[in-house]
XYZ file of C-alpha atoms in Angstrom:
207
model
C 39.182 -23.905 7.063
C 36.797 -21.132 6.624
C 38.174 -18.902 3.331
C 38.939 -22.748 1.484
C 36.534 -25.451 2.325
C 36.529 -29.295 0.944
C 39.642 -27.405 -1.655
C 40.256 -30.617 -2.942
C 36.750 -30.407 -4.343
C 36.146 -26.756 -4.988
C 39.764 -25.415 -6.458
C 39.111 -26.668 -9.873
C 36.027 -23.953 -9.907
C 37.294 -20.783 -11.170
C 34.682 -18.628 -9.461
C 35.352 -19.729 -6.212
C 38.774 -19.732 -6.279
C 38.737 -15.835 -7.564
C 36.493 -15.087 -5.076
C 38.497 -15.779 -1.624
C 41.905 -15.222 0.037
C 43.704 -15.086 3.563
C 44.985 -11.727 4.566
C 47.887 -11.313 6.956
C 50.310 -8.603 7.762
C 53.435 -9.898 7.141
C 55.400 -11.317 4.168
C 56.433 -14.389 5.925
C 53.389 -15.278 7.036
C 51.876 -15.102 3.664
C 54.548 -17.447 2.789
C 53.955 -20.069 5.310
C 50.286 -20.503 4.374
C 50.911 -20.418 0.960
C 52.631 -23.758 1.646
C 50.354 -25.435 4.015
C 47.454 -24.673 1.207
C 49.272 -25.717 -1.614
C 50.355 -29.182 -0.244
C 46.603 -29.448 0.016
C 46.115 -29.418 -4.201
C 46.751 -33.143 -6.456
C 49.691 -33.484 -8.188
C 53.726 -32.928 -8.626
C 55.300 -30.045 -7.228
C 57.752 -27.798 -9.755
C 60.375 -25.904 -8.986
C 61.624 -23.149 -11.181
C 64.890 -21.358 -9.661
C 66.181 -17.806 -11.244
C 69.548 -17.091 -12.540
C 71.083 -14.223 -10.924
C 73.997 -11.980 -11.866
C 75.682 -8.900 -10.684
C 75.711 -6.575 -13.519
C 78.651 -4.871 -12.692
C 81.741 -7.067 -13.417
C 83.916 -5.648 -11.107
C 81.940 -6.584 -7.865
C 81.277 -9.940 -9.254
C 83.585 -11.589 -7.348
C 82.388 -10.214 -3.964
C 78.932 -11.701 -4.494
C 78.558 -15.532 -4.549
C 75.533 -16.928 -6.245
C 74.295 -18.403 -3.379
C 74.109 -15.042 -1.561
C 72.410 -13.428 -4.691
C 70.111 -15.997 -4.334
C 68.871 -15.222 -0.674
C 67.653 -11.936 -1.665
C 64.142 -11.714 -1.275
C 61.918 -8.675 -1.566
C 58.203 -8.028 -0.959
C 58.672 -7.091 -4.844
C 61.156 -9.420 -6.212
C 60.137 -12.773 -7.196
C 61.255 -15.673 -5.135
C 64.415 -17.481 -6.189
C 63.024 -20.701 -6.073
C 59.520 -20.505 -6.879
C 57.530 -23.808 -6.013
C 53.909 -24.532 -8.100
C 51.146 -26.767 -8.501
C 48.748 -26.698 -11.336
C 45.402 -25.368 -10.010
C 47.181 -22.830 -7.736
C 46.324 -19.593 -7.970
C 48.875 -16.801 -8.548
C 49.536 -13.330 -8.647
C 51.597 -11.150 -11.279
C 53.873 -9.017 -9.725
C 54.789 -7.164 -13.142
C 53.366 -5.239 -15.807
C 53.204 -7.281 -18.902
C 50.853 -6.866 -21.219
C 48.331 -3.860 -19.531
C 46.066 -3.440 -19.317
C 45.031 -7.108 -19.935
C 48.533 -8.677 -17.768
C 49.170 -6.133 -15.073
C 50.693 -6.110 -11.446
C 47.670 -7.463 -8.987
C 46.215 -9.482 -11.963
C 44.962 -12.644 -10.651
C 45.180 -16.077 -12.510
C 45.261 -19.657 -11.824
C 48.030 -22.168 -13.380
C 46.691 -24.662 -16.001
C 49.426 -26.286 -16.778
C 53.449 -25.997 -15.794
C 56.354 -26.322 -18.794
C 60.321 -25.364 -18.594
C 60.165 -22.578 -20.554
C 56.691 -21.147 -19.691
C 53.595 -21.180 -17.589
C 50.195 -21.561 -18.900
C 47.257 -19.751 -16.912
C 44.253 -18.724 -16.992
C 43.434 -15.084 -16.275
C 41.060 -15.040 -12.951
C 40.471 -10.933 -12.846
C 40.323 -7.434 -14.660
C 39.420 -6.909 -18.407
C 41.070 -10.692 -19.911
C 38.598 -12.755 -17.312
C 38.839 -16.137 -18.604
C 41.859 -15.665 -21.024
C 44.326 -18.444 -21.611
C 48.003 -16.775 -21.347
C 51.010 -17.735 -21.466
C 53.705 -15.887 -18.799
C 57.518 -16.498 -19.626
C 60.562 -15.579 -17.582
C 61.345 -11.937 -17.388
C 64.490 -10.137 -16.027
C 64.103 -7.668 -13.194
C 66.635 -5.409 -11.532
C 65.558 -4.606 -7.743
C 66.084 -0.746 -7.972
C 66.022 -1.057 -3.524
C 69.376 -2.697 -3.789
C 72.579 -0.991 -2.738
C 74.145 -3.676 -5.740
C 72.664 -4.327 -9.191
C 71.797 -7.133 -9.943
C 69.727 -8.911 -12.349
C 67.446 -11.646 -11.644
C 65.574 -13.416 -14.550
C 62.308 -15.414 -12.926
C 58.713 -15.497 -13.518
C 57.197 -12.366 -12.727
C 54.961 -14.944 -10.281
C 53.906 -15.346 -6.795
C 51.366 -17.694 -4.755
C 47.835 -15.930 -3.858
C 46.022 -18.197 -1.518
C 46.875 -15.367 0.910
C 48.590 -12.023 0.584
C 49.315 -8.876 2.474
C 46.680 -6.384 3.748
C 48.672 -3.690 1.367
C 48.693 -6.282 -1.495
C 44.890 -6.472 -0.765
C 44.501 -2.408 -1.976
C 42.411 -2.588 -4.678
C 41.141 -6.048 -4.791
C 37.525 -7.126 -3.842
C 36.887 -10.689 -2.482
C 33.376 -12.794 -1.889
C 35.321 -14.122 1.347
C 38.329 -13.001 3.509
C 40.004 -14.140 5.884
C 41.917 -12.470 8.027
C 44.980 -14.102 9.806
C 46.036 -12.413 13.476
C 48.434 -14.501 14.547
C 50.703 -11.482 14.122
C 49.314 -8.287 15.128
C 48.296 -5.900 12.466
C 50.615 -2.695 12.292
C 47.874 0.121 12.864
C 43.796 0.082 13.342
C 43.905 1.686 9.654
C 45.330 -1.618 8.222
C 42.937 -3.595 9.709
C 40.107 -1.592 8.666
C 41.519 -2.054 5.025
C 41.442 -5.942 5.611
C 37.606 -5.867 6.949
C 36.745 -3.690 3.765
C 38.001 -5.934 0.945
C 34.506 -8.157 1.394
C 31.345 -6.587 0.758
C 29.042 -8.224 3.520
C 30.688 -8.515 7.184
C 29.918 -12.063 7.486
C 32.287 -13.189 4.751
C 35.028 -12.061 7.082
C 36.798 -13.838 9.001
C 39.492 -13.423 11.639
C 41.702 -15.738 13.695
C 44.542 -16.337 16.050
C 45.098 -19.932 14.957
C 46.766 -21.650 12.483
C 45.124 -22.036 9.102
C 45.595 -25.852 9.367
């Protein structure tokens, strides 16, 4: 694997880690390598699910939990977010800006109940130990409210080519397997390295 050589000896460096990431076009794609390169990293898995709720009590009883569970947005963190200490990750919130913002980068130093420990991989708290708890969102895309309470989290091995906006990487790599929407969004992949030979692109699995 080009974008994460020999990981099991490199993802402990912060550096390298901040400096590299697959891009792909679609949300479930992102998703499926973010599991292949995870199972990669040491350790135990954890598993931190959200508690949903409608907010309005009347439709409660035409929403099961299990349905409110399946909802999944590009930005709504995942019901049942799965980590690994050493992963990196990605808010997906505003917390604390301009220090904890949505796009800051981090990676996890160590997983609790309650809260996650990381360490702050990009923008003006580079190197910062932080501590991210469990926040409630309510999707505003959703013809029901409801309320989710998760961490504002997500995996960042890879990401989306709009994710990508804004972020600069030492090496890319840029996944084909499903065709990119428009030449424009390609372009925008090529142009998140700074030299053209730290990009890469394939039609292949990442495995």
């Amino acid at each position: 694997m080009k974008v994460y050589p020999n990981i099991l000896q490199n993802f402990k460096d912060q550096d390298w880690l901040s400096h590299r990431a697959i891009l792909a076009s679609r949300n479930d794609v992102v998703e499926k390598l973010h599991v292949t390169i995870q199972k990669q990293l040491p350790g135990k898995e954890y598993a931190y699910k959200s508690i949903d709720c409608i907010l309005n009590d009347d439709e409660a009883v035409q929403y099961t939990i299990e349905f409110l569970n399946s909802i999944q947005t590009p930005d709504l963190q995942a019901h049942n977010l799965i980590l690994k200490v050493g992963a990196p990750i990605m808010l997906i919130r505003n917390i604390d800006a301009p220090r904890l913002c949505n796009g800051t980068r981090l990676i996890v130093k160590k997983l609790m109940q309650h809260v996650i420990q990381a360490i702050v991989l990009t923008g003006c708290a580079k190197g910062e130990d932080v501590f991210i708890p469990r926040i409630p969102i309510v999707p505003s895309d959703n013809t029901m409210q409801f309320k989710r309470i998760q961490y504002p989290l997500k995996l960042c091995f890879a990401m989306t080519i709009n994710e990508s906006q804004g972020q600069t990487f030492g090496t890319a790599g840029i996944d084909l397997q499903t065709p990119c929407f428009s030449h424009g969004q390609l372009c925008v992949a090529c142009s998140r390295v700074s030299k053209e030979e730290k990009s890469f692109c394939t039609h292949s699995k990442w495995n």
